[in-house]
Short mmCIF file of C-alpha atoms in Angstrom, two decimals:
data_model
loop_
_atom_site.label_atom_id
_atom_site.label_comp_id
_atom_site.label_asym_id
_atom_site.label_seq_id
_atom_site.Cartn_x
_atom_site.Cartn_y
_atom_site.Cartn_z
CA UNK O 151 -27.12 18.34 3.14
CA UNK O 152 -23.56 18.01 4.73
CA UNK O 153 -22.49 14.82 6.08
CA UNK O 154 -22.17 14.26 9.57
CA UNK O 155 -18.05 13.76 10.58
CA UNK O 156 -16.56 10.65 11.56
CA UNK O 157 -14.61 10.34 14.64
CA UNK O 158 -11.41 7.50 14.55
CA UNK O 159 -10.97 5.66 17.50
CA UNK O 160 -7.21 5.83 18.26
CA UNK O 161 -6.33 2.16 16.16
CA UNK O 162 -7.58 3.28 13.20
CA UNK O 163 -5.29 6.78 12.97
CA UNK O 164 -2.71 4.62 11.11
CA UNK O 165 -5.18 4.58 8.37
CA UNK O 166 -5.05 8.70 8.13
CA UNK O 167 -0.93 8.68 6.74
CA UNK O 168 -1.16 7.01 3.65
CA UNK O 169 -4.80 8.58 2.91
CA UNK O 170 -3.04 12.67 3.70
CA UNK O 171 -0.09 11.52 2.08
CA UNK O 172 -2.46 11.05 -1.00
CA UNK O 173 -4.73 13.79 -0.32
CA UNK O 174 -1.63 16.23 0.25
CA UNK O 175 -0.33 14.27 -3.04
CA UNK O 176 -3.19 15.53 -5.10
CA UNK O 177 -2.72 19.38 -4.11
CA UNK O 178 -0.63 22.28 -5.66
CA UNK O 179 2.37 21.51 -3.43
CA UNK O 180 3.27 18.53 -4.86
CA UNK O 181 0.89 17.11 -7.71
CA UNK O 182 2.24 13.79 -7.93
CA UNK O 183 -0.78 11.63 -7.82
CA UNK O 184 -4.65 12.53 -8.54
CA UNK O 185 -6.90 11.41 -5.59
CA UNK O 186 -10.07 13.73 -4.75
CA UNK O 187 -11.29 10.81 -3.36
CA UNK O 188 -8.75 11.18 -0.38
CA UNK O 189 -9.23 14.44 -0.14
CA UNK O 190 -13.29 14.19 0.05
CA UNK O 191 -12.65 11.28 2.53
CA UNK O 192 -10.42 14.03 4.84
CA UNK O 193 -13.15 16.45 4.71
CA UNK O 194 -15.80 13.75 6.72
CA UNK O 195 -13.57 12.46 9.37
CA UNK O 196 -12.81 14.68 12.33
CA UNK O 197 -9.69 14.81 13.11
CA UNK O 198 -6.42 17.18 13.39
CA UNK O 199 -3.80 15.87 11.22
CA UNK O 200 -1.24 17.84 12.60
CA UNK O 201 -1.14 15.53 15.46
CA UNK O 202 0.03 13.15 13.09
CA UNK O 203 3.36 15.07 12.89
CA UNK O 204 4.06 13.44 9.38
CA UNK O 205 7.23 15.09 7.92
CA UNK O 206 6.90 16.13 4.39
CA UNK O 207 9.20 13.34 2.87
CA UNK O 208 7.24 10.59 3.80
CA UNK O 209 4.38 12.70 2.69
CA UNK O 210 5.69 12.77 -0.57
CA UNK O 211 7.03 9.08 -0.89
CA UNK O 212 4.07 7.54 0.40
CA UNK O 213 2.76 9.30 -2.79
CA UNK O 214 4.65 8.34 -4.85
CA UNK O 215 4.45 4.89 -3.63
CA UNK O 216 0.88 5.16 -4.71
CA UNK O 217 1.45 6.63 -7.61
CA UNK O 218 3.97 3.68 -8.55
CA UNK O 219 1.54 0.97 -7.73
CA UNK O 220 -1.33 2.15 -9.22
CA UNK O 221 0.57 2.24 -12.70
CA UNK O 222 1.37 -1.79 -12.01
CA UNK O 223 -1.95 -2.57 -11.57
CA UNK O 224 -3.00 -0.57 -14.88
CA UNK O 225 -0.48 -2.30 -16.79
CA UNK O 226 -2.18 -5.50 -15.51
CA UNK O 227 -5.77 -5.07 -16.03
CA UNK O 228 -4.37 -3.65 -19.84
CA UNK O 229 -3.21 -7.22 -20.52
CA UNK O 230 -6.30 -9.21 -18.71
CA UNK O 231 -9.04 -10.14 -20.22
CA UNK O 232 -10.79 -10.92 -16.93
CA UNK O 233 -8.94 -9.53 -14.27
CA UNK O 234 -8.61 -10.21 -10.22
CA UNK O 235 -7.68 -7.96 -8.19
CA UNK O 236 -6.82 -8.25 -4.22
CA UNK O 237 -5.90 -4.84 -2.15
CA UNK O 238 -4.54 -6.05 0.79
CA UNK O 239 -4.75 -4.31 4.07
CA UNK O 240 -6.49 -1.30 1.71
CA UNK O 241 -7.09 1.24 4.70
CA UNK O 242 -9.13 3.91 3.29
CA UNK O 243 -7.49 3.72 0.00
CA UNK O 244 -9.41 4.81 -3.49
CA UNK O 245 -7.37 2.44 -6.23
CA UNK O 246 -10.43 1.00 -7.04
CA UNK O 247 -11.77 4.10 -8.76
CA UNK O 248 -8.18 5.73 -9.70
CA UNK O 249 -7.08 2.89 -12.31
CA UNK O 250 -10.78 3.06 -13.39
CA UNK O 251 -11.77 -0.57 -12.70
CA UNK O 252 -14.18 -1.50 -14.48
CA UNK O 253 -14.66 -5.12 -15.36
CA UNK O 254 -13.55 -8.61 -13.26
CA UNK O 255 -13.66 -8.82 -9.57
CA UNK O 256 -11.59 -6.79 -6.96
CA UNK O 257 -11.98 -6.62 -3.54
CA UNK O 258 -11.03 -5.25 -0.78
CA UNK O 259 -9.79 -6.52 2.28
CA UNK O 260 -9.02 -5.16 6.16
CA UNK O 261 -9.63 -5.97 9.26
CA UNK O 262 -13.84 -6.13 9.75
CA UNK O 263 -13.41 -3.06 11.50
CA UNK O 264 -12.01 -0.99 8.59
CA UNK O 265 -14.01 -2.44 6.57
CA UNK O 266 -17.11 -1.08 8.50
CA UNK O 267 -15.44 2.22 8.23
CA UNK O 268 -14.55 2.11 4.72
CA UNK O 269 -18.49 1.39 4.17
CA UNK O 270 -19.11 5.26 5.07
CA UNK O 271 -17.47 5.81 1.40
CA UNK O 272 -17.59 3.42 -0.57
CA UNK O 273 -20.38 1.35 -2.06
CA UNK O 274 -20.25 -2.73 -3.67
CA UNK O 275 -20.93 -2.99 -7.53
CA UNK O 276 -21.00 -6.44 -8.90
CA UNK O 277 -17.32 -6.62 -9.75
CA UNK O 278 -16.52 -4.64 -6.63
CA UNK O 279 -15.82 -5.81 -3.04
CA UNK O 280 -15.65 -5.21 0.66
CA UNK O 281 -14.31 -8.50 2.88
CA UNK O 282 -13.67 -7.97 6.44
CA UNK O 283 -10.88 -10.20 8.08
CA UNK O 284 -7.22 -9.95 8.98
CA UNK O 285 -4.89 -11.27 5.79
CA UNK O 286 -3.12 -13.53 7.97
CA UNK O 287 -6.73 -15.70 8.85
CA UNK O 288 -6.37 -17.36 5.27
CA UNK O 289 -10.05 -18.80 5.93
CA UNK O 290 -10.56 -15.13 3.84
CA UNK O 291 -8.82 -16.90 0.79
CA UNK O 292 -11.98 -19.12 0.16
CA UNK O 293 -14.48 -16.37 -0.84
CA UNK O 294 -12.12 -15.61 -3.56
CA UNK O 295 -13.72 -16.86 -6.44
CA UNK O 296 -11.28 -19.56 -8.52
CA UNK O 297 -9.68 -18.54 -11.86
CA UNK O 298 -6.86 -19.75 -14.13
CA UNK O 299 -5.61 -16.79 -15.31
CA UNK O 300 -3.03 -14.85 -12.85
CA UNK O 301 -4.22 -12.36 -10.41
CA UNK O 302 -2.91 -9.02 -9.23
CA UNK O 303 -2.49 -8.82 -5.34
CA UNK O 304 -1.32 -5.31 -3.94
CA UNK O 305 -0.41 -5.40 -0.25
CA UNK O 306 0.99 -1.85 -0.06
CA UNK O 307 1.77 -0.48 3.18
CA UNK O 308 1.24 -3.74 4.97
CA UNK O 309 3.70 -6.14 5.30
CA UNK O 310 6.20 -4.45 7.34
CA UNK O 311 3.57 -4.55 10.31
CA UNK O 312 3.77 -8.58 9.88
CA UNK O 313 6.28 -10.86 11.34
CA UNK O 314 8.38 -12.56 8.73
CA UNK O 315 7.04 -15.96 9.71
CA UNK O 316 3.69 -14.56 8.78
CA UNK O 317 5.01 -12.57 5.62
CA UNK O 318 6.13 -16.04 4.34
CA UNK O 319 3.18 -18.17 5.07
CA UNK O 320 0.49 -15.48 3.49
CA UNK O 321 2.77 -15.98 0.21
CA UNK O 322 2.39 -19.61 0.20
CA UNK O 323 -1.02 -19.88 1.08
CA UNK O 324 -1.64 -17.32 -2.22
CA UNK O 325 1.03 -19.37 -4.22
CA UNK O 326 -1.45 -22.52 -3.73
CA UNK O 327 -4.96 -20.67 -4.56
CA UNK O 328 -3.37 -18.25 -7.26
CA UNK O 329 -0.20 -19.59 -8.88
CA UNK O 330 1.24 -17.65 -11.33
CA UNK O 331 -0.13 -14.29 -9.86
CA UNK O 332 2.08 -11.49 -9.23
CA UNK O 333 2.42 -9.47 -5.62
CA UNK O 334 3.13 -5.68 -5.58
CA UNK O 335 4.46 -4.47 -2.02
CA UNK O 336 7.07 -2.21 -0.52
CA UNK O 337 9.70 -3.55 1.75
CA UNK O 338 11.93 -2.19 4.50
CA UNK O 339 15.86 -2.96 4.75
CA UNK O 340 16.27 -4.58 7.76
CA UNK O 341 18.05 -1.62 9.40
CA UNK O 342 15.00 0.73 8.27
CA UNK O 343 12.52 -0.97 9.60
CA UNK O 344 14.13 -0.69 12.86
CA UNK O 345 14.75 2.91 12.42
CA UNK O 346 10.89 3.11 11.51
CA UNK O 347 9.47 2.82 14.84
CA UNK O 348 11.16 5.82 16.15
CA UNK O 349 9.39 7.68 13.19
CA UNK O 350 6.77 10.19 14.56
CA UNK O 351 3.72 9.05 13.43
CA UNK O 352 4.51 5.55 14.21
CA UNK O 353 5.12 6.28 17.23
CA UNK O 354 1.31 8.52 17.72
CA UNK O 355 -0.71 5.13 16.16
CA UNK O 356 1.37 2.64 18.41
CA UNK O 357 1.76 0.91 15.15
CA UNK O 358 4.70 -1.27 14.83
CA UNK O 359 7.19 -2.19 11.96
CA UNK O 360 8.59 -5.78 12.34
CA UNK O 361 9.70 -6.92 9.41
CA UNK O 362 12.23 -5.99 6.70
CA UNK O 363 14.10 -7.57 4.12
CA UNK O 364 17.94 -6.89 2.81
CA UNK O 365 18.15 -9.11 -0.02
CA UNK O 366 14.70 -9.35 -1.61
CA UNK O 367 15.84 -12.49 -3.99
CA UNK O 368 15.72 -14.59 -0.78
CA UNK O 369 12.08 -14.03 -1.47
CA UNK O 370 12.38 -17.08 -3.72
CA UNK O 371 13.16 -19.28 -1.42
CA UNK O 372 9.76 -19.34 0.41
CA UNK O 373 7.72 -21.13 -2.08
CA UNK O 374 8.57 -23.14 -5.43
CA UNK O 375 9.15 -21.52 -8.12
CA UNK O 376 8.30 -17.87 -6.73
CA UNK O 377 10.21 -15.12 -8.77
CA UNK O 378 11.41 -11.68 -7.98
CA UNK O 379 10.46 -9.87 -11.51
CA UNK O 380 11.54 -5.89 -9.90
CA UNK O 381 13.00 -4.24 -7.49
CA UNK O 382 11.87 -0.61 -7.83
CA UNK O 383 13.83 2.56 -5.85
CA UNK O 384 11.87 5.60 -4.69
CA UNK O 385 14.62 7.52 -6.07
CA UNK O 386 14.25 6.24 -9.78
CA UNK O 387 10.63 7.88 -9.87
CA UNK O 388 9.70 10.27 -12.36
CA UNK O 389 7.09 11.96 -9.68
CA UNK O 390 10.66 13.69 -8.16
CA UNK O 391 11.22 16.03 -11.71
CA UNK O 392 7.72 17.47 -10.28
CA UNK O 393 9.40 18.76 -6.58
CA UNK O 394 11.35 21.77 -5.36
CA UNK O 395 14.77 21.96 -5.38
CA UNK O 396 15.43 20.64 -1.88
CA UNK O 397 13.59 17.34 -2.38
CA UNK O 398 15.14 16.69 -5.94
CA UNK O 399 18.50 17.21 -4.14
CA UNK O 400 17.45 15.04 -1.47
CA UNK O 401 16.59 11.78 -4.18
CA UNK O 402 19.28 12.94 -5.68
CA UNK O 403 21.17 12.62 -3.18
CA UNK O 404 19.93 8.94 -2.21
CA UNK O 405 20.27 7.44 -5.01
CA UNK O 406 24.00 7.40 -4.84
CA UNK O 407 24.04 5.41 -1.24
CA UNK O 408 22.65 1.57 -2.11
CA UNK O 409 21.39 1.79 2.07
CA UNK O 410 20.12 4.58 1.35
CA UNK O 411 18.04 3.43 -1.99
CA UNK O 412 17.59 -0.17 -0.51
CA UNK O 413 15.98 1.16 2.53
CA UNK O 414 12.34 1.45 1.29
CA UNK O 415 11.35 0.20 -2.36
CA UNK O 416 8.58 -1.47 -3.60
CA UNK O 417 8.84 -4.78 -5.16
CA UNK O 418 7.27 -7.26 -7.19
CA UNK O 419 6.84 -10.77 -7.04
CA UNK O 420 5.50 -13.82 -8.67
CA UNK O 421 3.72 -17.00 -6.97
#
């Protein structure tokens, strides 16, 4: 029996980029990353994405952003023996079930909201789950359960909707409950993530970028004995041997300006 759709209220269309992005990722035009999940997920929500007005470059970097983080946190869970996993501001987002968790504890967490949303997908297991609260209320922190070893803590597509004030503090309250752990995010330039509001689906969410970051080593400054361990350019991916000739030219093209490489990358960080 087919589902009923889901209508988004006009907040939660933010969600829909990184989740076509994916979706769009998975297909014949560009099969940079695997997610059926995202494209089941499109097929139950009512909604015209061409509204959106995403152009296909951030189409296929937010895939490959994806694609990029999802191979960190595989490479972490290979080395832990018991492994903890926080998604951070996790949207609609299937990484749970692409990196094949299967042991530990991850979870989840949006605003209570999304969450509620996310529930028309996705279903708790005992070593998966849902927690409803904005990152910055660190009360969310305490149903964390407490381990020694170091936990992986993805906050992709997040921080750049944070002040920097707040940025900083949500890395020291994690430095004191996980030391050790290591933080996977992407990062504006400064100059980019002023440029970012005037991008067109910004603009249709009334989302707002306000924070970037030039030098990401003054990172290291915001809590003792935090460590930048990577710095990783969109244009060093091996996803862009898989486009057409105008996007490789494009990377290509990038990666010989440092603005222009410096202006979105992910990086990685330990508490």
């Amino acid at each position: 029996m087919q589902k009923e759709k889901i209508r988004l209220t006009s907040e939660k269309e933010t969600l829909l980029v990184p989740l076509f992005s994916k979706a769009v990722g998975s297909e014949r035009m560009h099969q940079i990353i695997h997610d059926p999940k995202a494209r089941d997920i499109l097929a139950r929500i009512d909604y015209d994405f061409k509204e959106l007005k995403i152009p296909r470059q951030t189409l296929v970097t937010l895939a490959m952003r994806a694609k990029k983080t999802d191979a960190y946190v595989t490479e972490y869970l290979r080395r832990s023996d018991n492994p903890l996993v926080l998604h951070l501001g996790c949207g609609l987002d299937s990484r749970v079930i692409r990196v094949g968790f299967g042991k530990g504890y991850w979870c989840d967490v949006d605003y209570p909201d999304v969450i509620e949303l996310r529930l028309n997908f996705y279903e708790e297991s005992p070593v998966y789950h849902m927690l409803g609260s904005s990152v910055t209320d660190w009360a969310w922190m305490d149903s964390i359960p407490a381990t020694d070893a170091p936990a992986c803590i993805v906050a992709e597509g997040l921080l750049m909707y944070l002040l920097e004030d707040d940025v900083k503090h949500l890395f020291i309250e994690l430095q004191k409950r996980l030391p050790g752990s290591e933080v996977i995010f992407d990062a504006y330039s400064r100059l980019a993530a002023k440029g970012a509001n005037r991008h067109p689906s910004i603009q249709k969410t009334g989302a707002r970028i306000q924070w970037g970051i030039d030098d990401a080593r003054l990172i290291e400054k915001w809590g003792l004995g935090m460590k930048l361990l990577e710095e990783w350019y969109f244009t060093d991916s091996e996803a862009i041997s898989s486009l057409g000739i105008k996007d490789r030219m494009l990377f290509k093209a990038m990666g010989m300006f440092s603005m222009a490489r410096r202006a979105h990358r992910l990086l990685r960080v330990r508490l």
